[in-house]
Coordinates of C-alpha atoms in Angstrom, one line a residue:
M475 CA 6.5 6.0 35.1
R476 CA 9.9 5.8 33.4
A477 CA 10.2 6.2 29.6
S478 CA 12.6 4.1 27.7
A479 CA 15.3 5.8 25.6
G480 CA 17.1 4.3 22.6
S481 CA 19.6 5.2 20.0
P482 CA 19.1 8.6 18.3
Y483 CA 19.2 6.9 14.9
A484 CA 18.7 3.5 13.3
A485 CA 20.3 1.8 10.3
I486 CA 20.1 -1.4 8.2
L487 CA 23.3 -3.2 9.3
G488 CA 23.0 -6.2 7.0
V489 CA 20.8 -8.0 4.5
G490 CA 20.5 -11.5 3.2
S491 CA 18.3 -13.4 0.9
Y492 CA 17.2 -16.9 -0.2
R493 CA 16.0 -17.8 -3.7
P494 CA 14.3 -21.2 -4.2
S495 CA 16.1 -23.8 -6.2
R496 CA 13.5 -24.4 -8.8
V497 CA 13.7 -22.0 -11.8
V498 CA 10.5 -21.7 -13.8
P499 CA 10.8 -20.2 -17.3
N500 CA 7.9 -18.6 -19.1
S501 CA 7.8 -21.6 -21.4
E502 CA 6.4 -23.8 -18.6
L503 CA 3.4 -21.5 -18.1
V504 CA 2.3 -20.4 -21.6
D505 CA 0.1 -23.3 -22.6
A506 CA -2.1 -23.1 -19.5
I507 CA -2.8 -19.4 -20.2
D508 CA -2.8 -19.5 -24.0
S509 CA 0.1 -17.1 -24.1
S510 CA 3.8 -16.8 -25.3
D511 CA 7.2 -16.0 -23.8
E512 CA 7.2 -12.8 -25.8
W513 CA 3.8 -11.7 -24.5
I514 CA 4.8 -12.3 -20.9
R515 CA 8.2 -10.5 -21.3
T516 CA 6.5 -7.5 -23.0
R517 CA 3.7 -7.3 -20.5
S518 CA 5.7 -7.8 -17.3
G519 CA 9.5 -7.9 -18.1
I520 CA 9.6 -11.4 -16.5
I521 CA 11.9 -14.0 -18.1
E522 CA 11.7 -16.6 -15.3
R523 CA 10.8 -16.9 -11.7
R524 CA 11.6 -19.1 -8.7
W525 CA 9.0 -21.5 -7.2
A526 CA 9.7 -23.2 -3.9
T527 CA 9.9 -27.0 -3.5
P528 CA 8.0 -28.6 -0.6
E529 CA 11.1 -28.5 1.6
E530 CA 11.5 -24.7 1.0
T531 CA 8.8 -23.6 3.4
V532 CA 8.2 -20.0 4.5
Q533 CA 10.0 -20.8 7.7
A534 CA 13.0 -22.6 6.0
M535 CA 13.5 -19.8 3.5
S536 CA 13.3 -17.2 6.2
V537 CA 15.9 -18.9 8.4
A538 CA 18.3 -19.2 5.5
A539 CA 17.9 -15.5 4.5
S540 CA 18.2 -14.4 8.2
R541 CA 21.4 -16.2 8.8
K542 CA 23.0 -14.4 5.8
A543 CA 21.7 -11.1 7.0
L544 CA 23.1 -11.7 10.5
E545 CA 26.5 -12.6 9.0
H546 CA 26.5 -9.5 6.8
A547 CA 25.7 -7.4 9.8
G548 CA 28.3 -9.0 12.1
I549 CA 25.6 -9.5 14.7
D550 CA 25.2 -12.5 17.0
V551 CA 21.8 -14.0 16.9
K552 CA 21.5 -13.6 20.7
Q553 CA 21.5 -9.8 20.1
I554 CA 18.2 -9.9 18.3
D555 CA 15.5 -8.4 20.5
C556 CA 12.6 -8.6 18.0
I557 CA 11.7 -10.5 14.8
I558 CA 9.1 -9.0 12.4
V559 CA 8.0 -11.3 9.5
A560 CA 6.1 -9.7 6.6
T561 CA 4.1 -12.3 4.7
V562 CA 0.7 -13.2 3.3
S563 CA 1.6 -16.8 2.5
H564 CA 2.1 -18.5 5.9
F565 CA -1.1 -20.5 6.0
S566 CA -1.2 -21.4 9.7
Q567 CA -3.3 -18.7 11.4
T568 CA -1.4 -19.2 14.6
P569 CA 1.3 -19.3 16.0
A570 CA 3.1 -16.6 14.1
V571 CA 5.9 -18.0 12.0
A572 CA 8.2 -15.3 13.5
A573 CA 8.2 -17.2 16.8
L574 CA 9.1 -20.5 15.0
I575 CA 11.9 -18.7 13.1
A576 CA 13.2 -17.2 16.4
D577 CA 13.4 -20.7 17.9
E578 CA 15.1 -22.3 14.9
L579 CA 17.7 -19.5 14.7
G580 CA 18.6 -20.0 18.3
T581 CA 17.7 -16.5 19.5
D582 CA 17.3 -15.5 23.1
H583 CA 13.5 -15.4 23.3
P584 CA 12.9 -12.1 21.4
A585 CA 9.6 -10.5 20.7
A586 CA 8.3 -12.1 17.5
F587 CA 5.3 -11.4 15.4
D588 CA 4.0 -11.4 11.8
I589 CA 2.5 -8.5 9.9
S590 CA 0.2 -8.6 6.8
A591 CA 0.8 -5.6 4.5
A592 CA 1.1 -7.6 1.2
C593 CA 3.9 -6.3 -1.0
A594 CA 4.5 -3.3 1.2
G595 CA 5.2 -5.5 4.3
F596 CA 9.0 -5.3 4.3
C597 CA 9.0 -1.5 4.2
H598 CA 6.4 -1.4 7.0
G599 CA 8.7 -3.7 9.0
I600 CA 11.7 -1.5 8.4
A601 CA 9.8 1.5 9.7
M602 CA 8.6 -0.3 12.8
A603 CA 12.1 -1.6 13.5
S604 CA 13.6 1.9 13.2
D605 CA 11.0 3.3 15.6
M606 CA 11.7 0.5 18.1
I607 CA 15.4 1.1 18.2
R608 CA 15.0 4.9 18.5
A609 CA 12.4 4.4 21.3
G610 CA 14.5 1.9 23.2
S611 CA 12.2 -1.0 23.0
A612 CA 14.7 -3.1 21.0
G613 CA 18.5 -3.0 20.4
H614 CA 18.5 -5.0 17.2
V615 CA 15.5 -6.1 15.1
L616 CA 15.4 -8.8 12.4
V617 CA 13.0 -7.9 9.6
I618 CA 12.0 -10.6 7.2
G619 CA 9.9 -10.5 4.0
V620 CA 9.0 -13.9 2.7
E621 CA 6.5 -15.5 0.4
R622 CA 5.4 -18.8 -1.2
L623 CA 3.0 -17.2 -3.7
S624 CA 3.1 -20.3 -5.9
D625 CA 0.7 -21.7 -3.3
L626 CA -1.8 -19.0 -4.1
L627 CA -1.8 -19.2 -7.9
N628 CA -4.4 -20.2 -10.4
A629 CA -2.3 -21.7 -13.2
N630 CA -5.1 -20.9 -15.7
D631 CA -5.5 -17.2 -14.8
R632 CA -4.0 -15.2 -17.7
G633 CA -3.6 -12.1 -15.5
T634 CA -1.6 -13.5 -12.6
A635 CA -0.3 -17.0 -13.3
F636 CA 3.0 -15.7 -14.7
I637 CA 3.6 -12.9 -12.2
F638 CA 3.9 -14.3 -8.7
A639 CA 6.9 -16.2 -7.2
D640 CA 8.7 -17.3 -4.1
G641 CA 11.6 -16.2 -2.0
A642 CA 12.8 -14.6 1.2
G643 CA 14.9 -11.6 2.2
A644 CA 16.0 -10.3 5.6
A645 CA 17.5 -7.2 7.1
V646 CA 19.1 -6.6 10.5
V647 CA 18.2 -3.1 11.8
G648 CA 20.2 -1.7 14.7
P649 CA 21.5 1.6 16.3
S650 CA 23.4 4.2 14.3
E651 CA 25.5 7.3 15.1
E652 CA 23.9 9.1 12.1
P653 CA 20.6 9.1 10.2
A654 CA 20.4 6.0 8.0
I655 CA 16.7 5.2 7.8
G656 CA 14.6 8.2 6.8
P657 CA 11.0 8.9 7.9
V658 CA 8.5 6.5 6.4
V659 CA 5.7 7.7 4.1
W660 CA 2.9 5.1 4.3
G661 CA -0.8 4.8 3.9
S662 CA -3.7 2.9 2.4
A663 CA -6.5 3.1 -0.2
G664 CA -9.0 0.6 1.1
E665 CA -11.6 1.8 -1.4
Q666 CA -9.6 0.0 -4.0
A667 CA -9.2 -3.2 -2.1
H668 CA -10.9 -5.2 -4.9
L669 CA -8.0 -4.5 -7.3
I670 CA -5.7 -7.1 -5.6
R671 CA -7.3 -9.7 -3.5
Q672 CA -7.7 -13.4 -2.5
N673 CA -10.6 -14.6 -4.6
V674 CA -12.4 -16.2 -1.6
D675 CA -11.7 -16.2 2.2
W676 CA -10.5 -19.4 3.8
L677 CA -13.7 -19.9 5.8
T678 CA -15.9 -19.7 2.8
W679 CA -13.6 -22.0 0.8
G680 CA -13.5 -24.5 3.7
T681 CA -17.3 -24.7 3.8
A682 CA -17.8 -24.9 0.0
G683 CA -14.4 -25.4 -1.5
D684 CA -13.6 -25.7 -5.2
G685 CA -12.3 -29.2 -5.3
D686 CA -8.6 -29.3 -4.7
R687 CA -8.0 -25.7 -5.7
T688 CA -7.1 -23.5 -2.8
P689 CA -8.0 -19.8 -2.8
W690 CA -5.9 -17.8 -5.3
L691 CA -4.7 -14.3 -5.9
A692 CA -6.8 -12.2 -8.3
M693 CA -5.8 -8.8 -9.7
E694 CA -7.2 -6.2 -12.0
G695 CA -4.0 -5.3 -13.8
N696 CA -4.7 -2.1 -15.7
P697 CA -6.1 -0.1 -12.7
V698 CA -3.2 -1.3 -10.5
F699 CA -0.7 -0.3 -13.2
R700 CA -2.2 3.2 -13.4
W701 CA -2.3 3.7 -9.6
A702 CA 1.2 2.3 -9.0
S703 CA 2.8 4.2 -11.9
F704 CA 1.6 7.6 -11.0
A705 CA 0.3 7.7 -7.4
M706 CA 3.4 6.0 -6.1
A707 CA 5.7 8.5 -7.8
K708 CA 4.2 11.2 -5.6
V709 CA 4.8 9.0 -2.5
A710 CA 8.4 8.5 -3.6
H711 CA 8.9 12.2 -3.9
E712 CA 7.4 12.8 -0.5
A713 CA 9.8 10.2 1.0
L714 CA 12.7 12.0 -0.6
D715 CA 11.5 15.3 0.7
R716 CA 11.0 14.0 4.3
A717 CA 14.5 12.6 4.2
G718 CA 15.9 15.9 3.0
I719 CA 17.2 14.1 -0.2
T720 CA 16.8 15.2 -3.8
A721 CA 16.6 12.8 -6.7
D722 CA 20.0 14.0 -7.9
E723 CA 21.5 12.9 -4.5
L724 CA 20.0 9.4 -4.8
D725 CA 22.3 6.5 -5.6
C726 CA 19.8 3.6 -5.9
F727 CA 16.1 3.1 -6.5
V728 CA 14.7 -0.1 -5.1
P729 CA 11.0 -0.3 -5.9
H730 CA 8.7 -3.3 -5.2
Q731 CA 9.3 -5.7 -8.1
A732 CA 5.7 -5.7 -9.3
N733 CA 6.2 -5.2 -13.1
M734 CA 9.0 -3.9 -15.2
R735 CA 6.7 -1.5 -16.9
I736 CA 5.6 0.0 -13.5
I737 CA 9.3 0.3 -12.5
D738 CA 10.1 2.2 -15.7
A739 CA 7.0 4.4 -15.5
M740 CA 7.8 5.4 -11.9
A741 CA 11.4 6.2 -12.8
R742 CA 10.2 8.4 -15.7
A743 CA 7.5 10.1 -13.5
M744 CA 10.1 10.8 -10.8
K745 CA 12.6 12.2 -13.4
L746 CA 15.4 10.1 -12.0
P747 CA 18.8 11.0 -13.4
E748 CA 20.6 8.3 -15.4
S749 CA 23.2 8.0 -12.6
V750 CA 20.6 6.3 -10.3
K751 CA 20.9 2.5 -10.3
I752 CA 17.5 0.9 -10.5
A753 CA 16.6 -2.6 -9.2
R754 CA 15.1 -4.8 -12.0
D755 CA 15.3 -8.1 -10.2
I756 CA 11.8 -9.0 -11.4
A757 CA 13.3 -10.3 -14.7
H758 CA 14.6 -13.4 -13.0
A759 CA 12.7 -13.4 -9.7
G760 CA 9.2 -12.6 -10.6
N761 CA 6.9 -10.7 -8.2
T762 CA 7.7 -12.0 -4.7
S763 CA 5.5 -9.6 -2.8
A764 CA 7.0 -8.8 0.7
A765 CA 10.3 -10.5 -0.3
S766 CA 10.9 -8.5 -3.4
I767 CA 12.7 -5.4 -2.0
P768 CA 15.2 -7.3 0.3
L769 CA 15.8 -9.7 -2.6
A770 CA 16.4 -6.9 -5.0
L771 CA 18.6 -4.9 -2.6
D772 CA 20.7 -7.9 -1.7
K773 CA 21.3 -8.6 -5.4
M774 CA 22.3 -5.0 -6.1
I775 CA 24.9 -5.2 -3.3
A776 CA 26.2 -8.6 -4.6
D777 CA 26.4 -7.2 -8.1
G778 CA 28.2 -4.1 -7.0
E779 CA 25.4 -1.8 -8.2
A780 CA 24.7 -0.7 -4.6
K781 CA 27.7 0.1 -2.4
S782 CA 27.9 0.5 1.4
G783 CA 26.9 4.0 2.3
D784 CA 24.9 4.6 -0.8
T785 CA 21.5 6.4 -0.5
A786 CA 18.6 4.2 -1.6
L787 CA 14.9 4.8 -1.9
L788 CA 12.7 1.9 -1.0
I789 CA 9.1 1.9 -2.1
A790 CA 6.5 -0.8 -2.1
F791 CA 2.8 -1.1 -2.8
G792 CA 0.3 -3.9 -2.9
A793 CA -3.0 -5.4 -1.9
G794 CA -5.1 -3.2 0.4
L795 CA -4.2 -1.1 -1.4
V796 CA -1.3 -0.2 0.9
Y797 CA 2.1 1.5 0.4
A798 CA 5.2 2.5 2.2
A799 CA 8.4 4.3 1.3
Q800 CA 11.6 5.4 3.0
V801 CA 15.2 6.4 2.2
V802 CA 17.9 4.2 3.7
R803 CA 21.7 3.9 3.7
V804 CA 22.9 0.8 2.1
P805 CA 24.8 -1.4 4.6

């Protein structure tokens, strides 16, 4: 039996993103949760978020972000051998939205599948794509993180109604002549699954639904804050160690945009030097789960905060609880 052989290294060759057209300021949400703009900003750092219109579907947003990523990478769509879509908000159980995206993009019949790792899904996808390229099972992989979490919101839930949002981000991963995606550090803490969850499964809801309200995301904020702020700092340090990079050599820190207070707490716990640029896209994008890291990275590139060749630490964590982190070179 022959074994396949791929590129010795893999890299992110290009990124792209799509932000929905509807901007939702805090003022639109405060009455339903008996809150204020100041309370939301203090608690989360969020000023506004984007919610998708009916036309801005998971598939449509993914296609738009992917086309930008392909253009940035200088890769023809026919060169894509695999598409990985990380999402928890594609509500059709089958087929995978990745296959529909592959068709709409005009690809040459690549492998296409969805993964569910909540907010950590994009980092999981990058790790899988890197391994595929180095193993020889794919030449170029399109990784997409996309969410329409506005469909999973309870507008009256004071703990989550103002947090979650919509958007899509994509990255083209391909061969490299030098290391550009470090070893992944990932894992799970299933004993804490209750901290972030869908309040009821679809089968139960379909049998005895709550009127017109679909299942929604529930979260126990304080325990999640403590876990993410401190446990994830250790994971971040392990990812740096495995990549042979010190915090002083880091150019950019791109954490999952869960909460501004979590981002700041992680940066303090990691003792990041002031020279490290930190993604804080949550202020205007909200928490977009699997889409948050590619959205934030793409914005840092567009704003000149992240430059080609910079070293960036990606780390994400979410429902499961699950997490993943790796060091990458900015395309």
